[in-house]
GROMACS .gro file of C-alpha atoms in nm:
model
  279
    1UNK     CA    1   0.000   0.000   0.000
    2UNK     CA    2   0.137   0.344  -0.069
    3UNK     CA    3   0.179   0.619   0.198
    4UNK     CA    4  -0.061   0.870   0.042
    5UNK     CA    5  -0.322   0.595   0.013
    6UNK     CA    6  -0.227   0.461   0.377
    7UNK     CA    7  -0.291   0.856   0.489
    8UNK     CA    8  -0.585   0.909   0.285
    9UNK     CA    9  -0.760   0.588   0.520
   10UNK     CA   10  -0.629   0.689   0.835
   11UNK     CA   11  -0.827   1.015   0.733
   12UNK     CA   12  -1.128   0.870   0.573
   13UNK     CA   13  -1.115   0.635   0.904
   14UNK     CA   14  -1.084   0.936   1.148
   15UNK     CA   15  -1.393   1.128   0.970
   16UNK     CA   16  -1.611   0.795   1.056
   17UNK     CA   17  -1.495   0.760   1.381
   18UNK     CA   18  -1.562   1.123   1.405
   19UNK     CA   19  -1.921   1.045   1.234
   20UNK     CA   20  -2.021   0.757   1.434
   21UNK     CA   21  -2.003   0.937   1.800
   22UNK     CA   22  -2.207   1.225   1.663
   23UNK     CA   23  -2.545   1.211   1.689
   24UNK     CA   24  -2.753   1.228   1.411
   25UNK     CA   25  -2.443   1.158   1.218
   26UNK     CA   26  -2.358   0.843   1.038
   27UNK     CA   27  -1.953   0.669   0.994
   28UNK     CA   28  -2.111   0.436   0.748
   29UNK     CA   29  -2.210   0.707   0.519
   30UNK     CA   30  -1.875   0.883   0.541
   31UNK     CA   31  -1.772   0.532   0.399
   32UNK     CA   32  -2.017   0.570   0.081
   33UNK     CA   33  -1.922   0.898   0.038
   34UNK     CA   34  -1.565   0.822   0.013
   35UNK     CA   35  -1.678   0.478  -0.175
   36UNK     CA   36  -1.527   0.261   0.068
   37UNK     CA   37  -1.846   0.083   0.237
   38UNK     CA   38  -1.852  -0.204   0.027
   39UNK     CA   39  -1.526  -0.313   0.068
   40UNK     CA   40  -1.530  -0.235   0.448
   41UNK     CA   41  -1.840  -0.456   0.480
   42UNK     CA   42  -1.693  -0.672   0.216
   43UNK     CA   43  -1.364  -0.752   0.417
   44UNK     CA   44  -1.578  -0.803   0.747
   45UNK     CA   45  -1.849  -1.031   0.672
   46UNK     CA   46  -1.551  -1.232   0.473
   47UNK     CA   47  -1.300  -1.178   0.750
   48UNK     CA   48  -1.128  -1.494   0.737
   49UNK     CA   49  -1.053  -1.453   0.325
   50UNK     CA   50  -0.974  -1.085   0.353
   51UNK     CA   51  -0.811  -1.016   0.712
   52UNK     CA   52  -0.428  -1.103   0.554
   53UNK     CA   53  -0.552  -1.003   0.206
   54UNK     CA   54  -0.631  -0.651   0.267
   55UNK     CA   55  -0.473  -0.597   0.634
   56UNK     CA   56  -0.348  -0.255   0.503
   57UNK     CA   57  -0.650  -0.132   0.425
   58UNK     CA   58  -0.847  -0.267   0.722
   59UNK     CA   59  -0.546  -0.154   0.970
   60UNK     CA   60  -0.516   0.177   0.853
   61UNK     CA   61  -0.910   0.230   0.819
   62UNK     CA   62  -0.896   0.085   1.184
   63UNK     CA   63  -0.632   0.334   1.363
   64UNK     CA   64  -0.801   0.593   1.144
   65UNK     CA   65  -1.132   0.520   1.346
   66UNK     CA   66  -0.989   0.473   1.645
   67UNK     CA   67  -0.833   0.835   1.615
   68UNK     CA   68  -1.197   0.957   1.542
   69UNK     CA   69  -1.340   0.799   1.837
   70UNK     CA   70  -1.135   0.942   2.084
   71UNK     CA   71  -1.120   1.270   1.950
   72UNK     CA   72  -1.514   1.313   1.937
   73UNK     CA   73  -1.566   1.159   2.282
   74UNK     CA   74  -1.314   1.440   2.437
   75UNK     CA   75  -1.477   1.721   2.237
   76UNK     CA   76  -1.853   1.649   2.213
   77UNK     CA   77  -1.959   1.680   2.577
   78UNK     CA   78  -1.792   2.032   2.559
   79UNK     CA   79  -1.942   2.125   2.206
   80UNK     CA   80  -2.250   1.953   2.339
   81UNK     CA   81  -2.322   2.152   2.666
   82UNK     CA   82  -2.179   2.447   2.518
   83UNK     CA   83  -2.331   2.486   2.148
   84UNK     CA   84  -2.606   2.203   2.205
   85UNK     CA   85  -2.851   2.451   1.954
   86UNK     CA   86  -2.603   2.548   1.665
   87UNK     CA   87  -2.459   2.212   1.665
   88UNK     CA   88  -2.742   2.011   1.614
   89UNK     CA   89  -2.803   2.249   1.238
   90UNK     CA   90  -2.394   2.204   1.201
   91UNK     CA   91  -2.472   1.814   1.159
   92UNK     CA   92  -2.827   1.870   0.982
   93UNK     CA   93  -2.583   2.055   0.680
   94UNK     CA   94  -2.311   1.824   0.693
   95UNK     CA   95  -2.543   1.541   0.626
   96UNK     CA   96  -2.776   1.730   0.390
   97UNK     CA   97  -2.451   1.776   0.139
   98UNK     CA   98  -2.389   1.390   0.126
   99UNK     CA   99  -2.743   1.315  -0.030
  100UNK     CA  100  -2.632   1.378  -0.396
  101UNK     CA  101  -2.296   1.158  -0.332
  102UNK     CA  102  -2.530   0.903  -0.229
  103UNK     CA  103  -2.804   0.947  -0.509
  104UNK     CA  104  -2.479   0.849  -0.734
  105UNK     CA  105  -2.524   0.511  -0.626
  106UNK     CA  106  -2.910   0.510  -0.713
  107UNK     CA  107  -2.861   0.606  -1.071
  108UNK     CA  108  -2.905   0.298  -1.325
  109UNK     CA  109  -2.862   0.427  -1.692
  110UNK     CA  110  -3.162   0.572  -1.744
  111UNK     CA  111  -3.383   0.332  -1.589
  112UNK     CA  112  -3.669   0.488  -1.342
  113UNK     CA  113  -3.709   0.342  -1.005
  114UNK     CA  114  -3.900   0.059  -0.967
  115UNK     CA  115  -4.187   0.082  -0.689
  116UNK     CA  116  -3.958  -0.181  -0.525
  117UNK     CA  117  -3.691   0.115  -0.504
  118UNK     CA  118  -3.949   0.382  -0.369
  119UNK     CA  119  -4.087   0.126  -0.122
  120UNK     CA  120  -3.678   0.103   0.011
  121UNK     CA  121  -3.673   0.487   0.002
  122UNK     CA  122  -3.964   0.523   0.178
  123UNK     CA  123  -3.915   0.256   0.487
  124UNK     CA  124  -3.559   0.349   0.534
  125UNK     CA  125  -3.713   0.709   0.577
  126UNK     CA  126  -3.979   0.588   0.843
  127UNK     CA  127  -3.708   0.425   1.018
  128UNK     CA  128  -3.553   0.725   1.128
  129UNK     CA  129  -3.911   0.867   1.210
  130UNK     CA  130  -3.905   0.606   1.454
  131UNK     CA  131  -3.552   0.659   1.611
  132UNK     CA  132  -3.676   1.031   1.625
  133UNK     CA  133  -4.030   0.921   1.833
  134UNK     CA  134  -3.819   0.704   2.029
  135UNK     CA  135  -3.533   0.998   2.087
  136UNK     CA  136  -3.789   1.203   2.207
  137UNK     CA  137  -3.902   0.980   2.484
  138UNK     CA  138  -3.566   0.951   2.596
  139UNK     CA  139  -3.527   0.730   2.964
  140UNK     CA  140  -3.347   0.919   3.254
  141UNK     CA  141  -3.094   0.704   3.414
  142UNK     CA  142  -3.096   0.418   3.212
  143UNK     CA  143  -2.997   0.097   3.378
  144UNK     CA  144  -3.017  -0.227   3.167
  145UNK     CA  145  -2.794  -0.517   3.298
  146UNK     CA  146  -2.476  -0.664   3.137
  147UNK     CA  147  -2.777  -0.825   2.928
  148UNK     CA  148  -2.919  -0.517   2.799
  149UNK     CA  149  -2.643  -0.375   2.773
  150UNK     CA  150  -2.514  -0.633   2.529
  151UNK     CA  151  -2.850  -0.621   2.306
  152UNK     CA  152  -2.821  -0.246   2.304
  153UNK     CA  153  -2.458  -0.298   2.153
  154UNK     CA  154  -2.605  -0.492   1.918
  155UNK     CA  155  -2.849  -0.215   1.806
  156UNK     CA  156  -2.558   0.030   1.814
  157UNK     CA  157  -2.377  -0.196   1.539
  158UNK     CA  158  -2.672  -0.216   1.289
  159UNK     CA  159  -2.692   0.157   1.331
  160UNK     CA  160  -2.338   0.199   1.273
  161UNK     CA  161  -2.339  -0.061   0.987
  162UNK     CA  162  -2.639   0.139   0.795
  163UNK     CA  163  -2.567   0.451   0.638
  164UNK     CA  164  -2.764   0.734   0.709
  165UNK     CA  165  -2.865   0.555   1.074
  166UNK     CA  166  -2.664   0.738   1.354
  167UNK     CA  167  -2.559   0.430   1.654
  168UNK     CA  168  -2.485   0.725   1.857
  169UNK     CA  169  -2.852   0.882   1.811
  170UNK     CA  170  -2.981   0.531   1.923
  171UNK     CA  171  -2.696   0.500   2.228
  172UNK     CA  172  -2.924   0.866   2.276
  173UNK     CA  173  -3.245   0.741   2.291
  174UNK     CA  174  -3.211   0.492   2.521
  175UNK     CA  175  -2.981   0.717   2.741
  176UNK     CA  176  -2.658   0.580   2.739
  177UNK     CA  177  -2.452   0.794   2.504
  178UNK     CA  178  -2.305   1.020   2.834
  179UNK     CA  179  -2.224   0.653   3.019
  180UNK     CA  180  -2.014   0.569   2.692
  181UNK     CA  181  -1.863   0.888   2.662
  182UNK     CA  182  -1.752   0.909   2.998
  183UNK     CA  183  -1.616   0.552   2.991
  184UNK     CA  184  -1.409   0.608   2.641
  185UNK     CA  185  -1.311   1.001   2.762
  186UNK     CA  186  -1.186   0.822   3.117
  187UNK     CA  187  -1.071   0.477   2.960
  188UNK     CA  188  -1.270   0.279   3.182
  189UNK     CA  189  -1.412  -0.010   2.930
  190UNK     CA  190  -1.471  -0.306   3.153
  191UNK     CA  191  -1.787  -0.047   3.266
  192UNK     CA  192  -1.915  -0.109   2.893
  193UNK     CA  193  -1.725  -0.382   2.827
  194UNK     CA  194  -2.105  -0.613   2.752
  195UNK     CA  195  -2.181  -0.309   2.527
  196UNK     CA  196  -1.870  -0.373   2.296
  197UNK     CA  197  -1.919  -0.763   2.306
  198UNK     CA  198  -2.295  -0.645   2.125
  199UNK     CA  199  -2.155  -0.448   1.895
  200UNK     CA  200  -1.858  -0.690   1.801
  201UNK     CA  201  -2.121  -0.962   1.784
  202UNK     CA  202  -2.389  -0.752   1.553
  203UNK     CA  203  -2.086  -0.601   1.329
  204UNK     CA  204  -1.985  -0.939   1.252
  205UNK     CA  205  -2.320  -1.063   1.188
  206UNK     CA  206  -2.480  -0.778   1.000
  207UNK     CA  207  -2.197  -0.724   0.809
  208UNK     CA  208  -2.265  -1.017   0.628
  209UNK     CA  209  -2.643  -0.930   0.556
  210UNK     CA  210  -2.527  -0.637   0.438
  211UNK     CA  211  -2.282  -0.770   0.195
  212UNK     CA  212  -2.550  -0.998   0.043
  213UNK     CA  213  -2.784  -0.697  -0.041
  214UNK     CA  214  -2.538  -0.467  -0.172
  215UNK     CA  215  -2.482  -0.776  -0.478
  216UNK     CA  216  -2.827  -0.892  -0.467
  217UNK     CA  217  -3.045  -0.589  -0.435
  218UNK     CA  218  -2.808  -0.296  -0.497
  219UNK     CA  219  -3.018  -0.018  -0.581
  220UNK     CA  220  -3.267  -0.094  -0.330
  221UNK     CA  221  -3.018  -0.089  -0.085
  222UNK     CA  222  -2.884   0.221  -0.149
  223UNK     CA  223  -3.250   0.391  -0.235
  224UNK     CA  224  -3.283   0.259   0.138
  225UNK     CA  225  -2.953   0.439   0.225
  226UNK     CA  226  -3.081   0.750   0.069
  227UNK     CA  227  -3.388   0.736   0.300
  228UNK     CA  228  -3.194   0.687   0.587
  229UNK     CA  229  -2.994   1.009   0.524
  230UNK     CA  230  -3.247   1.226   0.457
  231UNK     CA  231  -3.434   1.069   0.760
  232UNK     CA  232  -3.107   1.155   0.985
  233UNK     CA  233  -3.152   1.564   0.837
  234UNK     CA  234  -3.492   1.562   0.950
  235UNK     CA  235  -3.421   1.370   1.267
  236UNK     CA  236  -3.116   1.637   1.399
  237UNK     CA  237  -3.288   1.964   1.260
  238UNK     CA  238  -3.610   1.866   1.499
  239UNK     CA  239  -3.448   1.784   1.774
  240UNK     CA  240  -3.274   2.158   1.730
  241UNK     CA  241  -3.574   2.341   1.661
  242UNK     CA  242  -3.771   2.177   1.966
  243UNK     CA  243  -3.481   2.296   2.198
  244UNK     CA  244  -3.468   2.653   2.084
  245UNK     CA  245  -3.720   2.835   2.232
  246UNK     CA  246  -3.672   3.175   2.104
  247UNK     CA  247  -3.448   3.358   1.862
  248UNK     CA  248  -3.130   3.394   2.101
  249UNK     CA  249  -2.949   3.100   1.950
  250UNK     CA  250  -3.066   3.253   1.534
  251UNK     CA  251  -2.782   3.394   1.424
  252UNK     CA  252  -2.539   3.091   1.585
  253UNK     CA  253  -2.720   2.832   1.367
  254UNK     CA  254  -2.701   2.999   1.085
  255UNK     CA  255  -2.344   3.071   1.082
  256UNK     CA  256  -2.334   2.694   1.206
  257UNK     CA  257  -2.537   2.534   0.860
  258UNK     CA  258  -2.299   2.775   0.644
  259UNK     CA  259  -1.984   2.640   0.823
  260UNK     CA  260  -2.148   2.285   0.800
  261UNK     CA  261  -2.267   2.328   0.355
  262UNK     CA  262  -1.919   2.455   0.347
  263UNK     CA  263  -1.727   2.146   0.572
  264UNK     CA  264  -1.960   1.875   0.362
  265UNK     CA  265  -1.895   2.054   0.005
  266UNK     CA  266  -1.506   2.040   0.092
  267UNK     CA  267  -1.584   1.642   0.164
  268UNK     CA  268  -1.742   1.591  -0.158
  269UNK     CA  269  -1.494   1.770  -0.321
  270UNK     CA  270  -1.215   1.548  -0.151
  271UNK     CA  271  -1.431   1.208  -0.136
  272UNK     CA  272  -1.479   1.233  -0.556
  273UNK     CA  273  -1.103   1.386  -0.622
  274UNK     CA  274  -0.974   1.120  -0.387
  275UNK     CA  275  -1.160   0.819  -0.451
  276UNK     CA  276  -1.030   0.470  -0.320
  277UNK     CA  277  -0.897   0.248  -0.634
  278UNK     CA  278  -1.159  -0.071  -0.614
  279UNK     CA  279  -1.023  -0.379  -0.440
   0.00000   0.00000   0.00000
């Protein structure tokens, strides 16, 4: 592997490590944007064929993501408590500015969707509905057992897995996303150490599923994908507008969507200059 296309994963790696702590944000779509989801998934749910094969790519992806992770979970309970408002519109224009690189992968010649493709479209949609219902009736002190815990890491990796479907909004709803960051910020695992073994277990599993749709039902999959995303605007733009309560936080979320149209343009820009050669 080359060094510019070793540092080019460690950065498309940090961005979704970035991605998947934020909520309302997705790490899975950073990989379609930069097209490398279906070799990620690819490499996973065919571990034992593709762990030597493509260990550079995996390993450099992999520190990449675990750069991300820490870096978010330090900065997000400050930008959190501090900019909660603004923030929320920051991720609603980041994610807005990935639709068209995702309506790339819709496009078939000039074949028109199939009702199949709208029905996709329209349930992956509904599915973030649902994560925003549930979001909203958020539990307080959330206490689940080394059980729970593991089925809600399970959750968190079909999230994670699914472009457009933010874990960390679902760690949200069901009130553990402060537990986790506090246990990453203060490297105290073994406190969600059942939460990892879920995730683990439904990364490996779902990654497989996953696989088999992207070759068998492509451009429903991504027409799903599509739904998701938009889905995840709607989802972070109502939680910000049902927190601001009058016009004190106006002009901050305004400058905060510019900054974000401007961040997710110069990702597009990068993602299609920069694209990954296929594996």
């Amino acid at each position: 592997m080359k060094t510019a296309e070793a540092l080019k994963n460690v950065f498309v790696g940090t961005l979704m490590g970035i991605f998947m702590m934020l909520p309302g944000a997705s790490g899975a779509t950073m990989a379609v944007v930069f097209r490398v989801y279906e070799r990620l998934i690819r490499d996973i749910s065919k571990i034992r064929t593709y762990l030597i094969k493509d260990i550079g790519f995996i390993a450099t992806l992999g520190i990449g993501g675990v750069i991300g992770l820490l870096i978010c979970a330090k900065g997000l309970d400050f930008l959190i408590e501090s900019y909660e408002i603004p923030i929320m519109f920051f991720f609603g224009a980041l994610i807005s500015v990935q639709l068209p690189d995702i309506a790339v992968n819709i496009r078939d010649g000039d074949k028109k969707l199939t009702k199949y493709n709208i029905l996709a479209l329209v349930c992956g949609f509904l599915v973030m509905m649902a994560v925003l219902i549930l979001g909203m009736s958020q539990p307080e002190d959330a206490d689940y057992g080394m059980v729970g815990m593991f089925v809600a890491g399970i959750l968190y990796a079909l999230c994670a897995l699914s472009p457009g479907i933010s874990g960390s909004t679902m760690l949200l709803a069901l009130g553990l996303l402060t537990p986790v960051l506090d246990s990453l910020t203060e490297f105290e695992l073994m406190d969600i150490l059942p939460l990892i073994l879920g995730a683990l277990f439904g990364i490996i599993c779902f990654a497989k599923a996953m696989d088999y749709f992207v070759n068998n039902c492509r451009r429903s999959t991504y027409c799903a994908i599509f739904g998701l995303t938009l889905g995840s605007v709607v989802t972070v733009v109502v939680q910000g507008l049902m927190d601001m309560d009058s016009d004190e936080y106006l002009v901050q979320c305004i400058v905060a969507i510019v900054i974000g149209l401007i961040i997710g343009y110069g990702i597009h820009v990068f993602s299609n200059h920069y694209s990954p050669e296929d594996a």
